[in-house]
DNA sequence: CGGGACATGTAACACGTTACATGATTAG
DNA sequence: CTAATCATGTAACGTGTTACATGTCCCG
C-alpha cells in the first residue's frame, strides 16, 4: 500500500530544502478565537494583574464560584502550554518567585501588548452562531466583571451580528423557495437543505432574543 | 526552563518499560460521535454498497447537490486516513480495482459489522444540544435517504432527548432562583450563571421546536 | 502546451488528552 | 500512614490541517 519511494523529510525532488509555511488555519475559515488563551489574559487581569499557574487553573474547575469552569474547561497540562505560547506571543511576562521549600511560583503579568489584545478581543463580537456558546460567553464573563459598559456594547454589537446572520439565512431560504416544486427527484435534497437553513435560523433567532433579554438585565441584578 | 533531567521515553524511575493506555477520550465526557467516519459508512451505502475514495470525496464538496458538504467538511487528506481507520475497525474492506493506466481505485465495501454500526449510529439520538448542528444533521441526512421510517423515529427520539435536557436546565434555573437576593457580592456571579443557563435553555427549546416542525414536514414545506 | 479532473497518498506541524514524574506540606 | 493540596512540568498518542508528491487523461 505505501511501498512507494517517498522524498526524504523536508526535501523535494531536487534535494533542495523547502520553506514550509506553518499550518495555520483553514484558508476559507475565519481565524480561530482561542478562547482559552484570552481567558488566561482576562483571569490575570481579574486577579489583580498578576497570577501563577496553579491559581489560574483553579478558575477552570467546574465547581469554582465564578462559573467560568462551567463553560470552558482547561486541563492543567494545557494550561502551562498556553501560558508559554502567550509568553512567546509577547502578551505576558514571567518571573520566578521563590517559595521557600515549595517549587517556586511562575508569576505571570500582562505586557502592554497583552492588555491591548485583551481589550481588542473583548470588543469583538463573534462571527458565527455556534461560537456564541463558548467564545461569546467567555467574552461576556470577563466583560461583565471588568467593564460593565464594555459588556453592554459587546452585547449590542453581537445582537447586530446575529441579526445580520439571520437576514442572510432568510435570504437563502427565500432563494430555495424559488426553485421548488417542479422536479420531484430534487425535492428530497431541497427538503434537507431547507431543514438545515431553518435550524440555523431558529438557533440564530434564539440567540438574538437571548441577547436582547440580557441587555435588559441592567440593574435587575440588584433587585 | 526545561533543563531538568527527564526519564527516558517509556520508562519509569526503575528503568522498567510501562504499559501505557491509549489516550482515549476525557473521563467525564461522552464518547466522541465521529460524524465523518459514520458519514463515510453512510455514503458507501448510498452509492450502492461500493465506492472509491475520490468518489466519496466529491460528496464533501460544499457545491455537491445533496448538500452534505454544507454541514460537514472533510479534507481529502483526512478522507484516506478515516478509510484506513474504518478498515482497521473491521467496518469495511478494500479491494484494488485496476484502471488501465490510471492509478487503480481502492474500492470500499461495508462488512456486516459496518452495516450494523451504521444502523446503530442512525438510531441513536445525540446527547447534547450543541451536537445537533453537526452530528444530528449528518444522521438526519442519511436517515432521510436510506429509510424514511428510521428518520421519523430518529427525529422523535431526539425530541425526547431535547425535552429532557430542557427540563434539566429548567430545574437548574429554579435552584438558582432559590438562593438569590441576599448577598449583593454573589449577585454578579449568579447573574452570569443564570445567563448561561438561559442561553442553553433557549437554544434547546429552539431545537425542540425545530424537531417538531420537521417531523411534520412530510411532503410540503410550511409557511 | 497549460490546466483541470482523476486518483492516491506522505510530511510537518499544532493541538488536546491521558498518564506519569517530582517533591514538599498539611489534614485525617 | 495516607491522601489531598500546592506547584510545576514531560511523554505518548490520536487527530486535524496545510502543503506537497506522483502520474495519467482530456479539453481548448
Tab-separated table of C-alpha atoms (C1' of nucleotides) in Angstrom:
chain	number	residue	atom	x	y	z
A	1	UNK	CA	0.000	0.000	0.000
A	2	UNK	CA	2.640	2.508	0.957
A	3	UNK	CA	5.687	0.919	-0.558
A	4	UNK	CA	6.306	3.811	-2.935
A	5	UNK	CA	9.503	5.781	-2.619
A	6	UNK	CA	8.860	8.995	-0.712
A	7	UNK	CA	11.078	12.061	-0.750
A	8	UNK	CA	13.232	12.454	2.312
A	9	UNK	CA	11.742	14.707	5.016
A	10	UNK	CA	11.927	18.369	4.143
A	11	UNK	CA	13.231	17.906	0.618
A	12	UNK	CA	11.739	17.962	-2.855
A	13	UNK	CA	12.776	16.012	-5.903
A	14	UNK	CA	15.892	18.152	-6.365
A	15	UNK	CA	17.071	17.513	-2.854
A	16	UNK	CA	16.623	21.181	-2.019
A	17	UNK	CA	15.340	22.089	1.400
A	18	UNK	CA	11.927	23.761	1.139
A	19	UNK	CA	10.407	26.513	3.180
A	20	UNK	CA	7.252	25.195	4.732
A	21	UNK	CA	4.677	27.583	5.960
A	22	UNK	CA	3.329	26.712	9.392
A	23	UNK	CA	-0.086	25.024	9.097
A	24	UNK	CA	-2.189	27.855	10.455
A	25	UNK	CA	-5.917	27.772	9.999
A	26	UNK	CA	-8.032	26.755	7.015
A	27	UNK	CA	-7.993	29.196	4.138
A	28	UNK	CA	-11.685	29.826	3.821
A	29	UNK	CA	-12.355	29.777	7.539
A	30	UNK	CA	-12.269	32.627	10.000
A	31	UNK	CA	-9.246	32.813	12.278
A	32	UNK	CA	-9.553	30.779	15.464
A	33	UNK	CA	-10.869	32.598	18.509
A	34	UNK	CA	-8.591	30.923	21.055
A	35	UNK	CA	-10.960	31.406	23.987
A	36	UNK	CA	-8.750	29.581	26.497
A	37	UNK	CA	-5.797	31.839	25.877
A	38	UNK	CA	-7.804	35.012	26.064
A	39	UNK	CA	-9.450	33.711	29.197
A	40	UNK	CA	-5.975	33.488	30.738
A	41	UNK	CA	-5.301	37.119	29.843
A	42	UNK	CA	-8.628	38.019	31.388
A	43	UNK	CA	-8.039	35.979	34.521
A	44	UNK	CA	-4.664	37.554	35.184
A	45	UNK	CA	-6.318	40.948	34.894
A	46	UNK	CA	-9.191	39.890	37.151
A	47	UNK	CA	-6.856	38.624	39.861
A	48	UNK	CA	-5.126	41.963	40.117
A	49	UNK	CA	-2.684	41.908	37.219
A	50	UNK	CA	-0.536	39.071	38.484
A	51	UNK	CA	-1.098	35.350	38.948
A	52	UNK	CA	0.664	31.999	38.992
A	53	UNK	CA	-0.334	28.899	37.071
A	54	UNK	CA	-1.906	26.898	39.849
A	55	UNK	CA	-4.073	29.813	40.884
A	56	UNK	CA	-5.268	30.268	37.297
A	57	UNK	CA	-6.022	26.570	36.998
A	58	UNK	CA	-8.487	26.731	39.880
A	59	UNK	CA	-10.740	29.070	37.912
A	60	UNK	CA	-11.331	26.317	35.350
A	61	UNK	CA	-12.685	23.948	37.959
A	62	UNK	CA	-16.407	23.396	37.264
A	63	UNK	CA	-17.094	23.997	40.965
A	64	UNK	CA	-15.420	27.402	41.053
A	65	UNK	CA	-17.897	30.032	42.293
A	66	UNK	CA	-17.389	32.431	39.400
A	67	UNK	CA	-18.642	29.807	36.966
A	68	UNK	CA	-16.042	30.043	34.215
A	69	UNK	CA	-15.283	26.333	34.594
A	70	UNK	CA	-18.828	25.513	33.615
A	71	UNK	CA	-18.401	26.856	30.124
A	72	UNK	CA	-14.694	26.399	29.485
A	73	UNK	CA	-12.594	23.509	30.699
A	74	UNK	CA	-8.809	23.660	30.642
A	75	UNK	CA	-6.663	20.705	31.624
A	76	UNK	CA	-3.730	21.547	33.810
A	77	UNK	CA	-1.401	20.160	31.211
A	78	UNK	CA	-2.678	22.536	28.536
A	79	UNK	CA	-2.570	25.480	30.911
A	80	UNK	CA	1.186	25.668	31.026
A	81	UNK	CA	1.458	25.198	27.284
A	82	UNK	CA	-0.934	28.071	26.721
A	83	UNK	CA	0.982	30.269	29.119
A	84	UNK	CA	4.203	29.522	27.269
A	85	UNK	CA	2.524	30.342	23.981
A	86	UNK	CA	1.220	33.611	25.376
A	87	UNK	CA	4.714	34.453	26.511
A	88	UNK	CA	6.118	33.703	23.035
A	89	UNK	CA	3.431	35.990	21.581
A	90	UNK	CA	4.684	38.743	23.848
A	91	UNK	CA	1.368	39.087	25.661
A	92	UNK	CA	2.745	38.291	29.089
A	93	UNK	CA	5.962	38.072	31.028
A	94	UNK	CA	7.006	35.517	33.602
A	95	UNK	CA	9.043	35.981	36.733
A	96	UNK	CA	10.119	33.332	39.200
A	97	UNK	CA	9.038	33.906	42.768
A	98	UNK	CA	10.766	31.601	45.261
A	99	UNK	CA	8.527	29.921	47.804
A	100	UNK	CA	10.945	28.576	50.396
A	101	UNK	CA	10.939	24.812	50.081
A	102	UNK	CA	7.979	24.621	47.645
A	103	UNK	CA	8.533	24.792	43.942
A	104	UNK	CA	8.850	28.466	43.039
A	105	UNK	CA	5.831	30.146	41.520
A	106	UNK	CA	5.893	31.389	37.965
A	107	UNK	CA	4.255	34.778	38.267
A	108	UNK	CA	2.573	35.926	35.072
A	109	UNK	CA	1.893	39.566	34.247
A	110	UNK	CA	0.362	41.108	31.122
A	111	UNK	CA	2.516	43.234	28.870
A	112	UNK	CA	1.072	46.358	27.259
A	113	UNK	CA	0.534	44.286	24.111
A	114	UNK	CA	-1.319	41.733	26.223
A	115	UNK	CA	-3.620	44.379	27.672
A	116	UNK	CA	-4.285	45.753	24.197
A	117	UNK	CA	-5.070	42.270	22.887
A	118	UNK	CA	-7.488	41.634	25.738
A	119	UNK	CA	-9.290	44.914	25.025
A	120	UNK	CA	-9.439	44.124	21.318
A	121	UNK	CA	-10.807	40.632	21.955
A	122	UNK	CA	-13.397	41.854	24.451
A	123	UNK	CA	-14.711	44.431	21.986
A	124	UNK	CA	-15.077	41.945	19.116
A	125	UNK	CA	-18.378	40.063	18.680
A	126	UNK	CA	-18.148	36.519	17.320
A	127	UNK	CA	-18.931	35.876	13.672
A	128	UNK	CA	-20.872	32.616	13.823
A	129	UNK	CA	-23.851	31.471	15.828
A	130	UNK	CA	-22.104	28.325	17.028
A	131	UNK	CA	-19.413	30.481	18.621
A	132	UNK	CA	-21.947	32.016	20.989
A	133	UNK	CA	-21.929	29.032	23.344
A	134	UNK	CA	-18.232	29.141	24.091
A	135	UNK	CA	-16.362	32.150	22.752
A	136	UNK	CA	-19.043	34.727	23.322
A	137	UNK	CA	-19.876	33.502	26.812
A	138	UNK	CA	-16.224	33.723	27.783
A	139	UNK	CA	-16.028	37.262	26.473
A	140	UNK	CA	-19.204	38.126	28.333
A	141	UNK	CA	-17.862	36.596	31.530
A	142	UNK	CA	-14.882	38.927	31.541
A	143	UNK	CA	-16.636	41.963	30.117
A	144	UNK	CA	-19.212	41.828	32.914
A	145	UNK	CA	-16.536	41.757	35.583
A	146	UNK	CA	-14.011	44.115	34.080
A	147	UNK	CA	-16.161	46.791	32.496
A	148	UNK	CA	-19.974	46.882	32.536
A	149	UNK	CA	-20.101	49.483	29.756
A	150	UNK	CA	-17.935	47.370	27.521
A	151	UNK	CA	-20.215	44.422	28.273
A	152	UNK	CA	-23.270	46.395	27.217
A	153	UNK	CA	-21.593	47.410	23.968
A	154	UNK	CA	-20.438	43.851	23.326
A	155	UNK	CA	-23.978	42.562	23.732
A	156	UNK	CA	-25.355	45.231	21.407
A	157	UNK	CA	-22.709	44.559	18.756
A	158	UNK	CA	-23.319	40.837	18.966
A	159	UNK	CA	-27.010	41.427	18.507
A	160	UNK	CA	-26.264	43.316	15.289
A	161	UNK	CA	-24.104	40.471	14.038
A	162	UNK	CA	-26.781	37.921	14.859
A	163	UNK	CA	-29.437	39.932	13.064
A	164	UNK	CA	-27.172	40.050	10.031
A	165	UNK	CA	-26.697	36.275	10.102
A	166	UNK	CA	-30.450	35.798	10.413
A	167	UNK	CA	-31.108	38.091	7.440
A	168	UNK	CA	-28.608	36.136	5.384
A	169	UNK	CA	-30.237	32.836	6.276
A	170	UNK	CA	-33.656	34.246	5.451
A	171	UNK	CA	-32.378	35.262	2.028
A	172	UNK	CA	-31.008	31.785	1.430
A	173	UNK	CA	-34.318	30.257	2.447
A	174	UNK	CA	-36.167	32.582	0.091
A	175	UNK	CA	-33.931	31.650	-2.835
A	176	UNK	CA	-34.533	27.999	-2.008
A	177	UNK	CA	-38.282	28.528	-2.074
A	178	UNK	CA	-37.894	29.966	-5.574
A	179	UNK	CA	-36.816	26.729	-7.236
A	180	UNK	CA	-39.335	24.412	-5.629
A	181	UNK	CA	-41.970	22.007	-6.711
A	182	UNK	CA	-41.310	21.100	-10.314
A	183	UNK	CA	-38.887	18.182	-10.082
A	184	UNK	CA	-39.899	15.533	-7.529
A	185	UNK	CA	-36.419	13.970	-7.616
A	186	UNK	CA	-34.830	17.209	-6.420
A	187	UNK	CA	-37.426	17.643	-3.694
A	188	UNK	CA	-35.678	15.402	-1.169
A	189	UNK	CA	-32.439	17.338	-1.334
A	190	UNK	CA	-34.257	20.665	-1.246
A	191	UNK	CA	-36.163	19.479	1.805
A	192	UNK	CA	-32.939	18.672	3.604
A	193	UNK	CA	-31.322	21.974	2.667
A	194	UNK	CA	-34.384	23.793	3.925
A	195	UNK	CA	-34.268	21.893	7.210
A	196	UNK	CA	-30.638	22.852	7.700
A	197	UNK	CA	-31.314	26.510	6.992
A	198	UNK	CA	-34.355	26.535	9.253
A	199	UNK	CA	-32.391	25.021	12.120
A	200	UNK	CA	-29.680	27.627	11.741
A	201	UNK	CA	-32.238	30.389	11.511
A	202	UNK	CA	-34.107	29.198	14.604
A	203	UNK	CA	-30.848	28.946	16.551
A	204	UNK	CA	-29.762	32.389	15.444
A	205	UNK	CA	-33.125	33.913	16.323
A	206	UNK	CA	-32.967	32.286	19.763
A	207	UNK	CA	-29.546	33.866	20.271
A	208	UNK	CA	-30.816	37.258	19.160
A	209	UNK	CA	-33.730	37.068	21.573
A	210	UNK	CA	-31.429	35.988	24.401
A	211	UNK	CA	-29.029	38.848	23.691
A	212	UNK	CA	-31.932	41.240	23.800
A	213	UNK	CA	-33.099	39.792	27.093
A	214	UNK	CA	-29.721	40.015	28.816
A	215	UNK	CA	-29.154	43.547	27.562
A	216	UNK	CA	-32.281	44.398	29.525
A	217	UNK	CA	-30.827	42.833	32.684
A	218	UNK	CA	-29.252	46.072	33.834
A	219	UNK	CA	-29.976	46.786	37.419
A	220	UNK	CA	-32.263	43.832	37.726
A	221	UNK	CA	-29.114	42.204	39.060
A	222	UNK	CA	-29.644	44.058	42.329
A	223	UNK	CA	-33.378	43.534	42.673
B	1	UNK	CA	13.347	26.186	31.677
B	2	UNK	CA	13.368	22.592	30.589
B	3	UNK	CA	16.854	21.638	31.584
B	4	UNK	CA	15.714	19.153	34.220
B	5	UNK	CA	16.575	15.514	33.821
B	6	UNK	CA	13.598	13.608	32.467
B	7	UNK	CA	13.078	9.858	32.495
B	8	UNK	CA	13.841	8.189	29.184
B	9	UNK	CA	10.814	7.674	26.941
B	10	UNK	CA	8.609	4.811	28.044
B	11	UNK	CA	10.413	4.121	31.291
B	12	UNK	CA	9.856	4.904	34.931
B	13	UNK	CA	12.405	5.529	37.636
B	14	UNK	CA	13.336	1.850	37.776
B	15	UNK	CA	14.043	1.676	34.065
B	16	UNK	CA	11.123	-0.708	33.599
B	17	UNK	CA	9.030	-0.379	30.464
B	18	UNK	CA	5.473	0.640	31.354
B	19	UNK	CA	2.160	-0.243	29.772
B	20	UNK	CA	0.521	2.969	28.679
B	21	UNK	CA	-3.154	3.102	27.999
B	22	UNK	CA	-4.031	4.841	24.768
B	23	UNK	CA	-5.274	8.403	25.419
B	24	UNK	CA	-8.899	7.860	24.500
B	25	UNK	CA	-11.458	10.499	25.393
B	26	UNK	CA	-11.922	12.513	28.570
B	27	UNK	CA	-13.187	10.551	31.529
B	28	UNK	CA	-16.234	12.629	32.347
B	29	UNK	CA	-17.151	13.276	28.722
B	30	UNK	CA	-19.346	11.249	26.414
B	31	UNK	CA	-17.603	9.196	23.735
B	32	UNK	CA	-16.923	11.060	20.513
B	33	UNK	CA	-19.548	10.791	17.804
B	34	UNK	CA	-17.127	10.600	14.855
B	35	UNK	CA	-19.572	12.028	12.313
B	36	UNK	CA	-17.104	11.986	9.416
B	37	UNK	CA	-16.440	8.279	9.733
B	38	UNK	CA	-20.071	7.361	10.008
B	39	UNK	CA	-20.801	9.613	7.069
B	40	UNK	CA	-18.395	7.505	5.046
B	41	UNK	CA	-20.247	4.348	6.029
B	42	UNK	CA	-23.473	6.054	5.017
B	43	UNK	CA	-22.085	7.316	1.731
B	44	UNK	CA	-20.839	3.912	0.679
B	45	UNK	CA	-24.304	2.545	1.377
B	46	UNK	CA	-25.962	5.410	-0.511
B	47	UNK	CA	-23.803	4.895	-3.585
B	48	UNK	CA	-24.880	1.280	-3.899
B	49	UNK	CA	-22.678	-0.512	-1.399
B	50	UNK	CA	-19.374	0.166	-3.090
B	51	UNK	CA	-17.311	3.282	-3.670
B	52	UNK	CA	-13.765	4.518	-4.135
B	53	UNK	CA	-12.090	7.378	-2.265
B	54	UNK	CA	-12.240	10.059	-4.903
B	55	UNK	CA	-15.924	9.478	-5.465
B	56	UNK	CA	-16.594	9.757	-1.732
B	57	UNK	CA	-14.567	12.943	-1.519
B	58	UNK	CA	-16.858	14.677	-4.014
B	59	UNK	CA	-19.789	14.397	-1.627
B	60	UNK	CA	-17.987	16.648	0.848
B	61	UNK	CA	-17.713	19.449	-1.682
B	62	UNK	CA	-19.908	22.364	-0.486
B	63	UNK	CA	-21.321	22.603	-4.013
B	64	UNK	CA	-22.472	18.981	-4.164
B	65	UNK	CA	-26.222	18.827	-4.897
B	66	UNK	CA	-27.084	16.566	-1.971
B	67	UNK	CA	-25.847	19.188	0.475
B	68	UNK	CA	-23.733	17.081	2.840
B	69	UNK	CA	-20.725	19.291	2.151
B	70	UNK	CA	-22.558	22.257	3.577
B	71	UNK	CA	-22.693	20.794	7.041
B	72	UNK	CA	-19.622	18.547	7.131
B	73	UNK	CA	-16.313	19.280	5.500
B	74	UNK	CA	-13.708	16.581	5.039
B	75	UNK	CA	-10.287	17.349	3.634
B	76	UNK	CA	-9.064	14.860	1.085
B	77	UNK	CA	-6.086	14.122	3.255
B	78	UNK	CA	-8.249	13.057	6.186
B	79	UNK	CA	-10.501	11.002	3.957
B	80	UNK	CA	-7.963	8.302	3.315
B	81	UNK	CA	-6.908	8.228	6.947
B	82	UNK	CA	-10.509	7.740	8.010
B	83	UNK	CA	-10.974	4.975	5.471
B	84	UNK	CA	-7.891	3.218	6.810
B	85	UNK	CA	-9.189	3.568	10.343
B	86	UNK	CA	-12.563	2.167	9.319
B	87	UNK	CA	-10.785	-0.767	7.748
B	88	UNK	CA	-8.776	-1.374	10.945
B	89	UNK	CA	-12.064	-1.297	12.882
B	90	UNK	CA	-13.372	-4.025	10.619
B	91	UNK	CA	-16.225	-1.913	9.319
B	92	UNK	CA	-15.174	-2.068	5.686
B	93	UNK	CA	-12.994	-3.993	3.292
B	94	UNK	CA	-10.848	-2.683	0.470
B	95	UNK	CA	-10.136	-4.227	-2.898
B	96	UNK	CA	-7.893	-2.876	-5.605
B	97	UNK	CA	-9.568	-2.350	-8.960
B	98	UNK	CA	-7.098	-1.710	-11.807
B	99	UNK	CA	-7.943	1.187	-14.090
B	100	UNK	CA	-5.675	0.637	-17.078
B	101	UNK	CA	-3.016	3.343	-16.948
B	102	UNK	CA	-4.687	5.398	-14.217
B	103	UNK	CA	-3.874	4.746	-10.595
B	104	UNK	CA	-6.027	1.793	-9.513
B	105	UNK	CA	-9.126	2.527	-7.470
B	106	UNK	CA	-9.437	1.352	-3.901
B	107	UNK	CA	-12.960	0.024	-3.794
B	108	UNK	CA	-14.523	0.140	-0.335
B	109	UNK	CA	-17.374	-2.096	0.774
B	110	UNK	CA	-19.093	-2.357	4.161
B	111	UNK	CA	-18.702	-5.505	6.206
B	112	UNK	CA	-21.643	-6.878	8.166
B	113	UNK	CA	-20.157	-5.200	11.248
B	114	UNK	CA	-20.038	-1.961	9.296
B	115	UNK	CA	-23.690	-2.206	8.315
B	116	UNK	CA	-24.631	-2.956	11.930
B	117	UNK	CA	-22.622	0.022	13.143
B	118	UNK	CA	-24.317	2.313	10.635
B	119	UNK	CA	-27.751	1.115	11.770
B	120	UNK	CA	-26.814	1.583	15.410
B	121	UNK	CA	-25.491	5.079	14.800
B	122	UNK	CA	-28.521	6.122	12.770
B	123	UNK	CA	-30.869	5.004	15.531
B	124	UNK	CA	-29.042	6.900	18.288
B	125	UNK	CA	-30.054	10.496	19.070
B	126	UNK	CA	-27.288	12.859	20.184
B	127	UNK	CA	-26.910	13.651	23.869
B	128	UNK	CA	-26.093	17.364	23.803
B	129	UNK	CA	-27.727	20.345	22.178
B	130	UNK	CA	-24.505	21.516	20.597
B	131	UNK	CA	-24.262	18.196	18.740
B	132	UNK	CA	-27.447	18.942	16.838
B	133	UNK	CA	-25.744	21.232	14.350
B	134	UNK	CA	-23.278	18.658	13.105
B	135	UNK	CA	-23.796	15.113	14.336
B	136	UNK	CA	-27.568	15.100	14.275
B	137	UNK	CA	-27.805	16.767	10.880
B	138	UNK	CA	-25.470	14.173	9.426
B	139	UNK	CA	-27.572	11.375	10.896
B	140	UNK	CA	-30.697	13.019	9.539
B	141	UNK	CA	-29.141	13.407	6.106
B	142	UNK	CA	-28.606	9.674	5.805
B	143	UNK	CA	-31.723	8.584	7.615
B	144	UNK	CA	-33.877	10.586	5.211
B	145	UNK	CA	-32.293	8.963	2.185
B	146	UNK	CA	-31.872	5.434	3.455
B	147	UNK	CA	-35.029	4.862	5.472
B	148	UNK	CA	-37.826	7.412	5.990
B	149	UNK	CA	-39.298	5.452	8.887
B	150	UNK	CA	-35.995	5.382	10.684
B	151	UNK	CA	-35.712	9.122	10.088
B	152	UNK	CA	-39.107	9.718	11.680
B	153	UNK	CA	-38.146	7.649	14.705
B	154	UNK	CA	-34.788	9.411	14.979
B	155	UNK	CA	-36.497	12.792	15.000
B	156	UNK	CA	-38.987	11.653	17.640
B	157	UNK	CA	-36.240	10.190	19.850
B	158	UNK	CA	-34.178	13.333	19.521
B	159	UNK	CA	-37.154	15.404	20.529
B	160	UNK	CA	-37.464	13.324	23.700
B	161	UNK	CA	-33.799	13.856	24.488
B	162	UNK	CA	-34.098	17.593	23.896
B	163	UNK	CA	-37.117	17.840	26.156
B	164	UNK	CA	-35.152	16.043	28.853
B	165	UNK	CA	-32.249	18.467	28.509
B	166	UNK	CA	-34.658	21.396	28.692
B	167	UNK	CA	-36.286	20.003	31.844
B	168	UNK	CA	-32.861	19.612	33.432
B	169	UNK	CA	-31.901	23.186	32.587
B	170	UNK	CA	-35.202	24.446	33.945
B	171	UNK	CA	-34.508	22.642	37.211
B	172	UNK	CA	-31.066	24.211	37.430
B	173	UNK	CA	-32.545	27.632	36.796
B	174	UNK	CA	-35.122	27.076	39.516
B	175	UNK	CA	-32.480	26.045	42.038
B	176	UNK	CA	-30.529	29.171	41.102
B	177	UNK	CA	-33.569	31.343	41.731
B	178	UNK	CA	-33.795	29.825	45.197
B	179	UNK	CA	-30.570	31.302	46.544
B	180	UNK	CA	-30.984	34.824	45.193
B	181	UNK	CA	-31.094	38.325	46.527
B	182	UNK	CA	-29.478	38.291	49.960
B	183	UNK	CA	-25.765	38.780	49.210
B	184	UNK	CA	-25.051	41.548	46.676
B	185	UNK	CA	-21.471	40.325	46.170
B	186	UNK	CA	-22.698	36.956	44.952
B	187	UNK	CA	-25.251	38.567	42.656
B	188	UNK	CA	-22.884	39.178	39.762
B	189	UNK	CA	-21.847	35.548	39.565
B	190	UNK	CA	-25.445	34.372	39.916
B	191	UNK	CA	-26.427	36.708	37.094
B	192	UNK	CA	-23.822	35.208	34.824
B	193	UNK	CA	-24.780	31.654	35.715
B	194	UNK	CA	-28.395	32.477	35.008
B	195	UNK	CA	-27.482	33.969	31.627
B	196	UNK	CA	-25.606	30.821	30.704
B	197	UNK	CA	-28.482	28.573	31.689
B	198	UNK	CA	-30.993	30.762	29.886
B	199	UNK	CA	-28.960	30.678	26.690
B	200	UNK	CA	-28.740	26.914	26.836
B	201	UNK	CA	-32.418	26.614	27.554
B	202	UNK	CA	-33.379	28.936	24.691
B	203	UNK	CA	-31.150	27.009	22.313
B	204	UNK	CA	-32.560	23.697	23.442
B	205	UNK	CA	-36.131	24.921	23.112
B	206	UNK	CA	-35.390	26.188	19.604
B	207	UNK	CA	-34.078	22.749	18.727
B	208	UNK	CA	-37.151	21.059	20.178
B	209	UNK	CA	-39.448	23.328	18.181
B	210	UNK	CA	-37.451	22.707	15.015
B	211	UNK	CA	-37.588	18.944	15.543
B	212	UNK	CA	-41.312	19.172	15.984
B	213	UNK	CA	-41.642	21.208	12.796
B	214	UNK	CA	-39.584	18.866	10.626
B	215	UNK	CA	-41.402	15.827	11.949
B	216	UNK	CA	-44.490	17.426	10.428
B	217	UNK	CA	-42.750	18.099	7.111
B	218	UNK	CA	-43.857	15.109	5.094
B	219	UNK	CA	-44.192	16.426	1.579
B	220	UNK	CA	-44.792	20.124	1.852
B	221	UNK	CA	-42.905	22.987	3.317
B	222	UNK	CA	-44.569	25.095	5.938
B	223	UNK	CA	-45.083	28.833	5.646
C	1	DC	C1'	1.055	23.212	-24.060
C	2	DG	C1'	-1.231	24.540	-19.878
C	3	DG	C1'	-4.697	23.480	-16.675
C	4	DG	C1'	-8.138	20.873	-14.642
C	5	DA	C1'	-10.167	16.380	-13.448
C	6	DC	C1'	-8.924	11.828	-11.964
C	7	DA	C1'	-6.857	9.047	-8.041
C	8	DT	C1'	-3.969	8.145	-4.249
C	9	DG	C1'	-1.125	9.285	-0.882
C	10	DT	C1'	3.039	11.358	2.701
C	11	DA	C1'	5.458	15.128	5.635
C	12	DA	C1'	5.371	18.537	9.005
C	13	DC	C1'	3.168	20.658	12.487
C	14	DA	C1'	-0.344	22.285	16.039
C	15	DC	C1'	-3.295	20.864	19.481
C	16	DG	C1'	-5.843	18.331	23.067
C	17	DT	C1'	-5.960	14.399	26.151
C	18	DT	C1'	-4.297	10.904	29.341
C	19	DA	C1'	-0.896	9.442	32.138
C	20	DC	C1'	3.036	9.987	34.694
C	21	DA	C1'	7.005	12.493	37.328
C	22	DT	C1'	8.714	15.366	41.215
C	23	DG	C1'	8.601	16.822	45.775
C	24	DA	C1'	7.169	19.438	49.866
C	25	DT	C1'	3.297	20.344	53.242
C	26	DT	C1'	-0.891	19.643	55.676
C	27	DA	C1'	-5.240	17.197	57.166
C	28	DG	C1'	-7.432	12.980	58.681
D	1	DC	C1'	0.356	6.260	57.136
D	2	DT	C1'	-2.142	8.014	53.517
D	3	DA	C1'	-4.355	11.214	50.921
D	4	DA	C1'	-5.113	15.745	49.347
D	5	DT	C1'	-3.189	20.201	48.263
D	6	DC	C1'	0.357	23.027	46.422
D	7	DA	C1'	3.109	23.799	42.086
D	8	DT	C1'	5.321	22.646	38.013
D	9	DG	C1'	6.102	20.048	34.226
D	10	DT	C1'	7.135	15.919	30.282
D	11	DA	C1'	5.894	11.608	27.329
D	12	DA	C1'	2.977	9.313	24.273
D	13	DC	C1'	-0.642	9.257	21.330
D	14	DG	C1'	-4.580	10.475	18.320
D	15	DT	C1'	-6.222	13.658	15.165
D	16	DG	C1'	-6.921	17.602	12.115
D	17	DT	C1'	-4.788	20.952	8.887
D	18	DT	C1'	-1.741	22.623	5.287
D	19	DA	C1'	1.276	21.661	1.902
D	20	DC	C1'	3.395	18.820	-1.273
D	21	DA	C1'	4.270	14.395	-4.256
D	22	DT	C1'	3.050	11.462	-8.287
D	23	DG	C1'	1.185	10.356	-12.546
D	24	DT	C1'	-2.479	9.996	-16.422
D	25	DC	C1'	-6.030	11.685	-19.360
D	26	DC	C1'	-8.744	15.130	-21.709
D	27	DC	C1'	-10.055	19.712	-23.285
D	28	DG	C1'	-9.363	24.065	-25.543
